[in-house]
Coordinates of C-alpha atoms and ligand atoms in Angstrom, one line a residue:
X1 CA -24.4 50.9 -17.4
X2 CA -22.5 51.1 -14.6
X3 CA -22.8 48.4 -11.2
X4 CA -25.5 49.6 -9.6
X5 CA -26.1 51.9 -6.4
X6 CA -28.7 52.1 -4.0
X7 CA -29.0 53.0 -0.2
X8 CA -31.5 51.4 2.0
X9 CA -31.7 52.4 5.7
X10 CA -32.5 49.1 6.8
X11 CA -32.0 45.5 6.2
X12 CA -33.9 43.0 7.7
X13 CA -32.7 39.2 8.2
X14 CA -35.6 37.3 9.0
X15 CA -35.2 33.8 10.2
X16 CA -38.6 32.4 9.6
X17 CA -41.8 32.6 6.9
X18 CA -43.2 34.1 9.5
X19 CA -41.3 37.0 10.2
X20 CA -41.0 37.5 6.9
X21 CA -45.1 37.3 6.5
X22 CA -44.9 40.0 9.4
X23 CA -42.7 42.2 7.5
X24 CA -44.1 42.2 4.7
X25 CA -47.9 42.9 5.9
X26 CA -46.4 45.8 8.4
X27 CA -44.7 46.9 4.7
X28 CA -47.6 46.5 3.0
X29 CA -50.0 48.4 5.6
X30 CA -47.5 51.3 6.0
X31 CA -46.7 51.3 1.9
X32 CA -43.2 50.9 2.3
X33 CA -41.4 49.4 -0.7
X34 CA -39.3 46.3 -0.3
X35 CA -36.0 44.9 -2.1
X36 CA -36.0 41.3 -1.5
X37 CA -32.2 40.2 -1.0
X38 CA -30.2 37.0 -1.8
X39 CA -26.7 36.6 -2.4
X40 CA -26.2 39.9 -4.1
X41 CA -24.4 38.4 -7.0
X42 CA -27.0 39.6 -9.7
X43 CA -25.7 41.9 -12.4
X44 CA -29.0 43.8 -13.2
X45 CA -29.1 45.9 -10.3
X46 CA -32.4 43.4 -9.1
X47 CA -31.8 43.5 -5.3
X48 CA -30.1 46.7 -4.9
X49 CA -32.4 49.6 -3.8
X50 CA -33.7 52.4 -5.9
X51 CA -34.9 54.4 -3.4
X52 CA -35.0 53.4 0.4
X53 CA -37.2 50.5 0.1
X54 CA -36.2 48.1 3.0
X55 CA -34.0 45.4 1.9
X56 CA -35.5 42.1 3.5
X57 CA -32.4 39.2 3.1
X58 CA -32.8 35.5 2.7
X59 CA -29.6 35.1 4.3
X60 CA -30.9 33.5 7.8
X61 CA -33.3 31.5 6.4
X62 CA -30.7 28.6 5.0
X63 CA -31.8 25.7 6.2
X64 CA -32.7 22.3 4.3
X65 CA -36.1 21.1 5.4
X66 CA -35.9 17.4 3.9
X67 CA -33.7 15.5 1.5
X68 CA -35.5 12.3 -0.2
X69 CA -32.4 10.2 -1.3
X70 CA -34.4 8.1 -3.3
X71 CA -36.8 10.8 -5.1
X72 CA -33.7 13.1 -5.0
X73 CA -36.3 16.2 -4.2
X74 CA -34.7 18.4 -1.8
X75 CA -36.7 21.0 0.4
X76 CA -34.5 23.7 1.2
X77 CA -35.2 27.7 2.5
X78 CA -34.3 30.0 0.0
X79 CA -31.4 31.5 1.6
X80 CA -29.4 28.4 1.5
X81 CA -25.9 29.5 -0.8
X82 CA -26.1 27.2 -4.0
X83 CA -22.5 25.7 -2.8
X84 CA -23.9 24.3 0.5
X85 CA -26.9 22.4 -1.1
X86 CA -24.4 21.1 -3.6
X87 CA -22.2 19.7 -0.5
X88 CA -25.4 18.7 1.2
X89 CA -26.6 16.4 -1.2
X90 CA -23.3 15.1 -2.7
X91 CA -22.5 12.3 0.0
X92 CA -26.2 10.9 -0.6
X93 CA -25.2 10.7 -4.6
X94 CA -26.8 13.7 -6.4
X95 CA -26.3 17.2 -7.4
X96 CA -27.9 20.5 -7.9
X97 CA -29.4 20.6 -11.2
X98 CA -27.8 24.6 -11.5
X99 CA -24.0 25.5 -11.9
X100 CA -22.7 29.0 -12.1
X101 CA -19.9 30.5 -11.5
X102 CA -21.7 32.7 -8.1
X103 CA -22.4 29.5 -6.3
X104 CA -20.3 30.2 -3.6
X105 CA -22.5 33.3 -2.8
X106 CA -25.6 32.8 -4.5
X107 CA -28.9 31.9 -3.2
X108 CA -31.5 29.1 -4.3
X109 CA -33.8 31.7 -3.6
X110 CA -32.3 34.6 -5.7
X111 CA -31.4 31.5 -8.6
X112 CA -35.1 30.9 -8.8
X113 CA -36.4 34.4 -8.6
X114 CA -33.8 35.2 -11.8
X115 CA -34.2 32.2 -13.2
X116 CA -31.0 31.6 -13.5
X117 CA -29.4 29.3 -16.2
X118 CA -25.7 28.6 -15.8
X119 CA -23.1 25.6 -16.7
X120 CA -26.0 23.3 -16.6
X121 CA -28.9 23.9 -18.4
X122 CA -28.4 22.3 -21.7
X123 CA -27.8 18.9 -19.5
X124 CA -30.3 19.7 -16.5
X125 CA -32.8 21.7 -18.4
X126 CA -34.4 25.3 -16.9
X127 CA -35.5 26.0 -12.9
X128 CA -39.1 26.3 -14.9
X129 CA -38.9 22.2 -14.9
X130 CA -36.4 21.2 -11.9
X131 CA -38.1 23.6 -9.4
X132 CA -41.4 21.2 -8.3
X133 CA -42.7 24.2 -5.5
X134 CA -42.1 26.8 -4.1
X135 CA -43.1 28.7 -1.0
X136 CA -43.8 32.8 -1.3
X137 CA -44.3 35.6 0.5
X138 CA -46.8 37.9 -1.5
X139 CA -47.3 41.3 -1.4
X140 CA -49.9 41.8 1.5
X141 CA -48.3 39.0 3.8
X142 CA -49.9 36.0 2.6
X143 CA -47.9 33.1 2.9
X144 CA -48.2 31.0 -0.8
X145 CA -47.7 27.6 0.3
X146 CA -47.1 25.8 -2.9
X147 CA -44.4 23.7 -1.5
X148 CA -45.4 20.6 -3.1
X149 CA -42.8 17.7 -3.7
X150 CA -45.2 15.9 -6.5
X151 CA -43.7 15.1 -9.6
X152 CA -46.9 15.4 -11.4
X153 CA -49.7 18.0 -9.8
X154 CA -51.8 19.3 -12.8
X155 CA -54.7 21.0 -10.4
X156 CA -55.2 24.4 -11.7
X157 CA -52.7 27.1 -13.0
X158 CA -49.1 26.3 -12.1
X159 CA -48.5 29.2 -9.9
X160 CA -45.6 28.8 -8.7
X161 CA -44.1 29.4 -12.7
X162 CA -44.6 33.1 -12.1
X163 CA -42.4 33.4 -9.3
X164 CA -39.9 32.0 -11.5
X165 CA -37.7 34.6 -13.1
X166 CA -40.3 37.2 -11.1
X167 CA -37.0 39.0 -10.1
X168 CA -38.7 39.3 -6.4
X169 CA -41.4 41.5 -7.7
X170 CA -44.5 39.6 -6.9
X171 CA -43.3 38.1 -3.8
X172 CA -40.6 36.7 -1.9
X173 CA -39.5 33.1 -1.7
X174 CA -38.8 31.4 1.5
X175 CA -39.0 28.0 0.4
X176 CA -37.7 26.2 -2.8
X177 CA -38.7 22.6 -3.4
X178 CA -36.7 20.9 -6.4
X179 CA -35.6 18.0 -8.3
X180 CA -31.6 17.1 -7.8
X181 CA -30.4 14.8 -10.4
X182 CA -28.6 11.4 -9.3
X183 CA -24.7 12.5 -9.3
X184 CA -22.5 11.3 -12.8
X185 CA -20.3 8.5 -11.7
X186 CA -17.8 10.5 -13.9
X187 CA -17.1 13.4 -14.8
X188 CA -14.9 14.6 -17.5
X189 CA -14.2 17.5 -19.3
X190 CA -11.9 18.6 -22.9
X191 CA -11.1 21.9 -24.0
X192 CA -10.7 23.0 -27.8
X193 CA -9.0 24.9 -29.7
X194 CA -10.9 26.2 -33.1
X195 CA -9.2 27.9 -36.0
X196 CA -11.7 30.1 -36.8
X197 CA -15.4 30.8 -35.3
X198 CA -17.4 29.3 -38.2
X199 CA -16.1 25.9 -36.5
X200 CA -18.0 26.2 -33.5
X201 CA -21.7 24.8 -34.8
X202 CA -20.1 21.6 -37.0
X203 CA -18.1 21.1 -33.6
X204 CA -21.8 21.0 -31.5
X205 CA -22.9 18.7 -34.1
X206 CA -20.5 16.0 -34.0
X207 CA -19.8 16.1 -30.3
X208 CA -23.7 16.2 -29.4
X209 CA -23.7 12.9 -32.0
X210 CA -20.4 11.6 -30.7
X211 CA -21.1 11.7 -27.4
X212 CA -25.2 12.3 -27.2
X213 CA -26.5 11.4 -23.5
X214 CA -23.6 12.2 -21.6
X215 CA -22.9 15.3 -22.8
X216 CA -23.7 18.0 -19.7
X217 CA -21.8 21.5 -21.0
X218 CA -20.7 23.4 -24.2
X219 CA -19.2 26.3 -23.3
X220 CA -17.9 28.6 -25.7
X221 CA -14.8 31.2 -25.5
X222 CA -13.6 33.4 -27.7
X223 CA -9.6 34.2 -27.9
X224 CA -9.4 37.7 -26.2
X225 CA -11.6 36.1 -23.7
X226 CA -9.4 33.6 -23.3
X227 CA -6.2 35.5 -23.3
X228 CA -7.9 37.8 -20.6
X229 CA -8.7 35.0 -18.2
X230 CA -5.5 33.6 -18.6
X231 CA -3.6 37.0 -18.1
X232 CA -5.4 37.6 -15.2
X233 CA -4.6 34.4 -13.7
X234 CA -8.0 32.2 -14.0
X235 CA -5.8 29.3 -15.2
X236 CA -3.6 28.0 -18.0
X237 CA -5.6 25.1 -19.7
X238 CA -3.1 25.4 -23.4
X239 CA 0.2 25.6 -24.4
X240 CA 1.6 28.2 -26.0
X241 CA 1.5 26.3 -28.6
X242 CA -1.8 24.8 -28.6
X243 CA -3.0 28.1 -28.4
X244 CA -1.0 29.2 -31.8
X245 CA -3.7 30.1 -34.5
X246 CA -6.7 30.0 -32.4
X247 CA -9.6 31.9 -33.1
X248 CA -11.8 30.7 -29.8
X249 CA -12.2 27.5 -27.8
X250 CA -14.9 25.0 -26.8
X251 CA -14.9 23.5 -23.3
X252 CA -17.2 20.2 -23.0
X253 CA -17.9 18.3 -20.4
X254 CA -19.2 14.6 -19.9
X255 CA -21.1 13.7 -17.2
X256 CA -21.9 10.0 -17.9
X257 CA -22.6 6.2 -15.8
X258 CA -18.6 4.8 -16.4
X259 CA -15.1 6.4 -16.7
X260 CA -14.0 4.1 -19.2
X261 CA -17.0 4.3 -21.0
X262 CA -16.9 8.3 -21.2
X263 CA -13.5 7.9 -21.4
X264 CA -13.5 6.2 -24.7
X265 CA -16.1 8.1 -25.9
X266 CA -13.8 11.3 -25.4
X267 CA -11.0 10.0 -26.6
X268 CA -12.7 8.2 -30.2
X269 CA -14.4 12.2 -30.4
X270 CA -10.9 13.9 -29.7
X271 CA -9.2 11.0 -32.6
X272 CA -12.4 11.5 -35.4
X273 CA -12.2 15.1 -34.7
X274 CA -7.9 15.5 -35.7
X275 CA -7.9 12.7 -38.3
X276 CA -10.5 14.6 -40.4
X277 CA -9.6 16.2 -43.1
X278 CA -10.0 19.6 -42.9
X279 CA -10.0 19.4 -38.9
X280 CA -12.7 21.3 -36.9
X281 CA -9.7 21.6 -34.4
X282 CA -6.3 22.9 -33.7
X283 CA -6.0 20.5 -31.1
X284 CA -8.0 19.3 -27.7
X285 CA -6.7 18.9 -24.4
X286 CA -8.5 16.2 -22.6
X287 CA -8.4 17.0 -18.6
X288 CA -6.6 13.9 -17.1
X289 CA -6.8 14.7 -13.5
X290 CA -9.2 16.3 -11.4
X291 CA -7.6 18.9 -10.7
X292 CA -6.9 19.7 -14.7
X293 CA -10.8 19.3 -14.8
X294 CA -11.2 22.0 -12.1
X295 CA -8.7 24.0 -13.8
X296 CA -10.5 23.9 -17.6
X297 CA -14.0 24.9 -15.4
X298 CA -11.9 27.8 -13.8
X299 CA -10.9 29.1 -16.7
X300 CA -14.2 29.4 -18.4
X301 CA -15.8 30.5 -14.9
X302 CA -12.8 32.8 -14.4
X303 CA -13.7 35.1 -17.7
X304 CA -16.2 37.5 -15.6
X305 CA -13.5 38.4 -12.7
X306 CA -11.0 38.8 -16.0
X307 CA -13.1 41.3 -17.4
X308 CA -13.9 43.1 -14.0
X309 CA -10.5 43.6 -13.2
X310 CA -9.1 44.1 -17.0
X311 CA -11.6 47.5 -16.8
X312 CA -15.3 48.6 -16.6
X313 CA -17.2 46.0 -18.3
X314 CA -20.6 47.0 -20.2
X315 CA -22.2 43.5 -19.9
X316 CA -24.9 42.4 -22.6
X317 CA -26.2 38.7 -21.4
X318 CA -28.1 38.0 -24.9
X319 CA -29.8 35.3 -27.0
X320 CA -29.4 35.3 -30.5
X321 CA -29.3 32.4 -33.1
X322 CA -26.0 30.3 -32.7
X323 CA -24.5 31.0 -36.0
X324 CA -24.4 34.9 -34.9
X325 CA -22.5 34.6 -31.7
X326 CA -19.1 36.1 -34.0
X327 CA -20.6 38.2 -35.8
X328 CA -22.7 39.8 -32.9
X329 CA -18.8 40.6 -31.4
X330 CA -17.4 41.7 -34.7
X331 CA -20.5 44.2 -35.7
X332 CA -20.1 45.7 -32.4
X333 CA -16.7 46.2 -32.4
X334 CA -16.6 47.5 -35.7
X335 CA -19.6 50.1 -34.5
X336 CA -17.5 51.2 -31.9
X337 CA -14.4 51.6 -34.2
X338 CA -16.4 53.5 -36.5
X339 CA -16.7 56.1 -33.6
X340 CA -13.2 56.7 -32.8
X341 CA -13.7 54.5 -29.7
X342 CA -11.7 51.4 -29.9
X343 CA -8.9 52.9 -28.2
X344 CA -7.0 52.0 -25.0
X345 CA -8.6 54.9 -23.4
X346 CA -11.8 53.7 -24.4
X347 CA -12.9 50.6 -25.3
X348 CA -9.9 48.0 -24.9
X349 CA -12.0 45.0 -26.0
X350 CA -15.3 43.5 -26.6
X351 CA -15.5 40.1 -25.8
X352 CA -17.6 36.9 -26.5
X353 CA -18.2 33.8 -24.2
X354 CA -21.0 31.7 -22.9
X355 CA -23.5 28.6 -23.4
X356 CA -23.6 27.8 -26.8
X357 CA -26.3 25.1 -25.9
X358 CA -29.0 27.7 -24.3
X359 CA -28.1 30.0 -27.4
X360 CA -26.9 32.7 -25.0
X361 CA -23.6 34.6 -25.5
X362 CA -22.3 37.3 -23.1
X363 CA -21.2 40.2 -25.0
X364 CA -18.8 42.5 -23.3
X365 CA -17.6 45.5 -23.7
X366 CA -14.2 46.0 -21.7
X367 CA -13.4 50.0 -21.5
X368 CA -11.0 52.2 -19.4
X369 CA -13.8 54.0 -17.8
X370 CA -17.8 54.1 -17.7
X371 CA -18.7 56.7 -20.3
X372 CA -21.8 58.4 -21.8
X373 CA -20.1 58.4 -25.1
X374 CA -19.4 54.9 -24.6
X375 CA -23.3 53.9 -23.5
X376 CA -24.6 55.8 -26.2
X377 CA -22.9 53.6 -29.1
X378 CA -23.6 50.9 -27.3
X379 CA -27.6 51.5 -26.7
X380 CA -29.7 51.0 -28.8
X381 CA -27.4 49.8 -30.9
X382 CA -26.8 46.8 -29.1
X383 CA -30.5 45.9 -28.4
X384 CA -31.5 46.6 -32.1
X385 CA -29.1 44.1 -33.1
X386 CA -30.2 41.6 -30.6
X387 CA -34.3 42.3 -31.7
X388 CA -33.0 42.1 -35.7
X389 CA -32.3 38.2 -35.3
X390 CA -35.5 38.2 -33.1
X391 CA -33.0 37.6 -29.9
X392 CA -33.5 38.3 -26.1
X393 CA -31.8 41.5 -24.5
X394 CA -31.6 39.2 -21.4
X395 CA -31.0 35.6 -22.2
X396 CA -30.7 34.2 -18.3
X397 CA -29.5 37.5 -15.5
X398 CA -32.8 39.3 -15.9
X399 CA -33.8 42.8 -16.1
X400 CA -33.5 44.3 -12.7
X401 CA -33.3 48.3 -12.3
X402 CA -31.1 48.1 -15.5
X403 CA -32.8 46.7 -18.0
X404 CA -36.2 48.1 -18.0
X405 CA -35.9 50.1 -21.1
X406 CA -35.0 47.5 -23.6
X407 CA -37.2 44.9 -22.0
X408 CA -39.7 46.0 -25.7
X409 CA -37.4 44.9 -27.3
X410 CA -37.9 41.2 -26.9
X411 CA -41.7 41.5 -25.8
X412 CA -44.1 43.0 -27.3
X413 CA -46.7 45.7 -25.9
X414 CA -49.4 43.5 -25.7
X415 CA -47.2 41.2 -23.1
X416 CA -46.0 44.1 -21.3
X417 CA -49.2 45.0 -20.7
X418 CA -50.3 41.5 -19.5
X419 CA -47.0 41.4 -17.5
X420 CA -48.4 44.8 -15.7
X421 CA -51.9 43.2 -15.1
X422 CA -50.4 40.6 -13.3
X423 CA -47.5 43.0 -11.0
X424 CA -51.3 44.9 -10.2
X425 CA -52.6 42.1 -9.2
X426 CA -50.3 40.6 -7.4
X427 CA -48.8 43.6 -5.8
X428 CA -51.3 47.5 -6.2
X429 CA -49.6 49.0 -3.7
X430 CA -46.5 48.2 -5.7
X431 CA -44.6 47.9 -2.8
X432 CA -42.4 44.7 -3.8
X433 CA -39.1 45.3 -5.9
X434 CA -40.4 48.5 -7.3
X435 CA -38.2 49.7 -10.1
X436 CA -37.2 46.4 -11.1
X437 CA -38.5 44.2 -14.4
X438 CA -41.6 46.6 -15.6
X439 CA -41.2 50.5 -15.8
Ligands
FAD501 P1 -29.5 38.5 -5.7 O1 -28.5 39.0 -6.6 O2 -29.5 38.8 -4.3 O3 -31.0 38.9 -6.3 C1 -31.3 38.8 -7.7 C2 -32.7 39.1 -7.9 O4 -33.6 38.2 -7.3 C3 -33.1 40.5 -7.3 O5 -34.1 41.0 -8.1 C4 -33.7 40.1 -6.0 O6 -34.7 41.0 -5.5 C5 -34.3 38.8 -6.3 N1 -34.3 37.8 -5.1 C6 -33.3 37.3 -4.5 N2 -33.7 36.4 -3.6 C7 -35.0 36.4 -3.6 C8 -36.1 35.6 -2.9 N3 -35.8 34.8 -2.0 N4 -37.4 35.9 -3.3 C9 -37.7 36.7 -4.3 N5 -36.8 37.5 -4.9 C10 -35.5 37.3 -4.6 N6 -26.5 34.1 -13.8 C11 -26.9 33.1 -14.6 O7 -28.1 33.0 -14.9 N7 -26.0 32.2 -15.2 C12 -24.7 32.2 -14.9 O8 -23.9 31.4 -15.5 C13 -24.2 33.2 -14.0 N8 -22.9 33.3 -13.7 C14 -22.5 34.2 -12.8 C15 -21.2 34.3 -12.4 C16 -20.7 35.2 -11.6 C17 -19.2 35.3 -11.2 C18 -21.6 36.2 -11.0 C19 -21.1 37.3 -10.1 C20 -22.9 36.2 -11.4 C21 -23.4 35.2 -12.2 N9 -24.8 35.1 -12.6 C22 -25.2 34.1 -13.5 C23 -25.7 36.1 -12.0 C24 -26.3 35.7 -10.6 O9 -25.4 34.9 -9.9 C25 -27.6 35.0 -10.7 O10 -28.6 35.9 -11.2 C26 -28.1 34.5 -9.4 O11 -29.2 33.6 -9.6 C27 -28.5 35.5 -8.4 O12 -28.7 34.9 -7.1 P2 -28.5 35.8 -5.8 O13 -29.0 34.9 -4.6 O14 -27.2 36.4 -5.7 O15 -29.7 36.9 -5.9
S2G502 C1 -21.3 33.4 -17.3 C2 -21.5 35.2 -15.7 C3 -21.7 36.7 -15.6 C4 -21.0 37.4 -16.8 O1 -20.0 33.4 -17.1 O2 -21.9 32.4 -17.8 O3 -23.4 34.3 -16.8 O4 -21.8 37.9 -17.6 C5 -22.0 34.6 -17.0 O5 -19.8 37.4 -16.9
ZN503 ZN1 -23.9 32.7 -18.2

């Protein structure tokens, strides 16, 4: 499951709906397949050609069309980078309800079309509620204005929801209207370190009681993780010492209305927390600058580039019940043992990280080289794990090109087949994103 290749002839970079709405119906009229493109930072090979569909990109269309200071509902085309809306609204007091660690290449557009759930979510909720409208290009060249700024609109079907996590294959987005949350007045954020996994979920209770509306990320990381981010320079948030006996780590972040208020609130969690008796924690380092918060979010947003440049990473973005997150690592790692391939000319590591609030861990598998030995331990195997605790094989990055045989196993035939009613009707000629989401 290697990064994915295509080659496309041409790429189009449309400035307007319009010329997009052209494109698409001189596409549509001469049956030529399309790859809608954002910021290219997927990892489900979603806007990379499999064949040589014409890749239409977003990129010129990145303006804002309004900003409401008051509503805090921003109108923006969908080729605006996720980093610029974020420094467009953060003077008028609000951010982007989205975080990930792509923002500095990725699109509104291509976050909507995936979906995508991030740093955020458990604080800011999914794009299915922030996103208020949208604007879409479908199939034939009909422009879908559903670029409504209502908070409230409940006349008809919610169309826009489809477009939502569509992966650009029932249209493309040119417009994203959406609801930006007023801006913390602080910000804060403490990383943990656990003794041991089993930890983890009395840790998310007591610091979702402890510190209950401000709370705005859980993020967990398990110790090879962390010892690849840090070796390959994504930061140094421990100690040696800190670091001494830990099994993984917690990173939590406040986003709350006063700094002394959060600030106490942190500090009473970090005291409760080491007094206890049998402590939940080796010990917690509370950031006390911002640029010790920037470094505990580096380190945690750092872990993907780690595992790129560590090796070949087989990456499985699932959702399976909290309480499984170590065992889902362990089993895995034990399956590939169990056929001679945990070895440094194999598999080096398999790693866990991700958002314990959404559920979702990434699962990685670190080896020396892409193999078919390799991806035949790891599939099914993987996926049949993932469908035993009634999981998703795709918790927030989508299906793309690469995922399209284990979509069955987190939906069942009889929403496949409704997802394919919809893609006909949508799109017959199948001429948008073909190859990506439904086989
Ligand atoms: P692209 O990669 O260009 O396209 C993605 C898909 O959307 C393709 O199928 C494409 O055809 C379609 N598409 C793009 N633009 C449009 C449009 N305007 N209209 C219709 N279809 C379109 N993802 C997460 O969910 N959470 C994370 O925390 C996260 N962290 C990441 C960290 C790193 C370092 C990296 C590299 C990726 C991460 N991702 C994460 C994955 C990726 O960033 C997201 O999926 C992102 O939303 C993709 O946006 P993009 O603009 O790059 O889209
Ligand atoms: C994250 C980023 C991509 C990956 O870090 O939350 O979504 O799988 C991931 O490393
Ligand atoms: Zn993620």
């Amino acid at each position: 499951m290697g990064k994915y290749h295509g080659n496309a002839t041409t790429v189009l970079k449309p400035k307007t709906t319009q010329e997009v709405s052209d494109i698409v119906k001189w596409c549509h009229e001469k049956r030529i397949g399309i790859v809608p493109q954002g910021g290219n930072t997927g990892l489900v090979g979603g806007s990379v050609p499999v064949q040589d569909e014409v890749i239409i990109s977003l990129a010129n269309m990145s303006q804002v069309r309004s900003f409401d200071p008051i509503s805090g509902i921003l109108i923006a085309d969908a080729g605006c980078i996720l980093q610029s809306l974020t420094d467009y609204i953060a003077p008028h007091h609000h951010v982007m309800p989205i975080d990930l660690g792509a923002k500095g290449s990725c699109q509104i557009g291509g976050n909507v079309a995936t979906n995508a759930g991030g740093l955020r979510l458990l604080r800011y909720g999914s794009l299915h509620g922030s996103v208020l409208g949208l604007e879409v290009v479908l199939p034939d060249g009909t422009i879908l204005d559903q670029l409504t700024s209502l908070r409230k609109d409940n006349t008809g079907y919610d169309l826009k929801q489809l477009f939502i996590g569509a992966e650009g294959t029932l249209g493309i987005i040119t417009g994203v209207s959406i609801l930006t949350p007023p801006s913390p007045q602080a910000s804060n954020n403490v990383i943990f370190a656990l003794p041991h996994f089993d930890n983890v979920l009395p840790l998310y209770q007591s610091v979702k009681r402890q510190l209950s509306e401000i709370l705005s990320a859980f993020e967990f990381i398990d110790r090879t993780a962390y010892d690849l981010a840090v070796k390959h320079g994504q930061g140094r948030a421990l100690s040696d010492e800190d670091v001494e006996g830990a099994q993984c780590f917690v990173l939590v972040e406040t986003s709350g209305g006063r700094r002394e208020h959060d600030e106490e609130k942190l500090t009473t969690l970090l005291e409760t927390l080491l007094e206890a008796d049998k402590p939940l924690i080796n010990t917690g380092v509370l950031a006390q600058s911002p640029a010790q918060f920037s470094s505990l979010w580096a380190l945690r947003e750092g872990v993907t580039e780690a595992v790129s440049k560590e090796g070949k990473a087989y990456k499985y973005d699932i959702s399976v019940p909290l309480s499984t997150f170590k065992e889902c690592v362990d089993v895995t790692r034990e399956h590939l043992r169990s056929k001679g391939l945990m070895r440094e000319d194999a598999v080096k590591h398999v790693v866990g990280y991700g958002h314990v609030g959404d559920g979702n861990l990434h699962l990685n598998v670190v080896a020396d080289t892409y193999s078919s030995e390799i991806q035949d331990a790891l599939e099914p195997f993987i996926y049949e794990l993932v469908a035993s605790h009634r999981g998703s094989v795709s918790a927030e990055h989508g299906i793309g090109a690469m995922k399209t045989h284990a979509l069955h196993y987190s939906k069942s035939a009889v929403s496949i087949t409704w997802m394919k009613k919809i893609k006909e009707l949508f799109d017959p000629r199948g001429i948008m994103n073909p190859g990506k989401v439904l086989e």
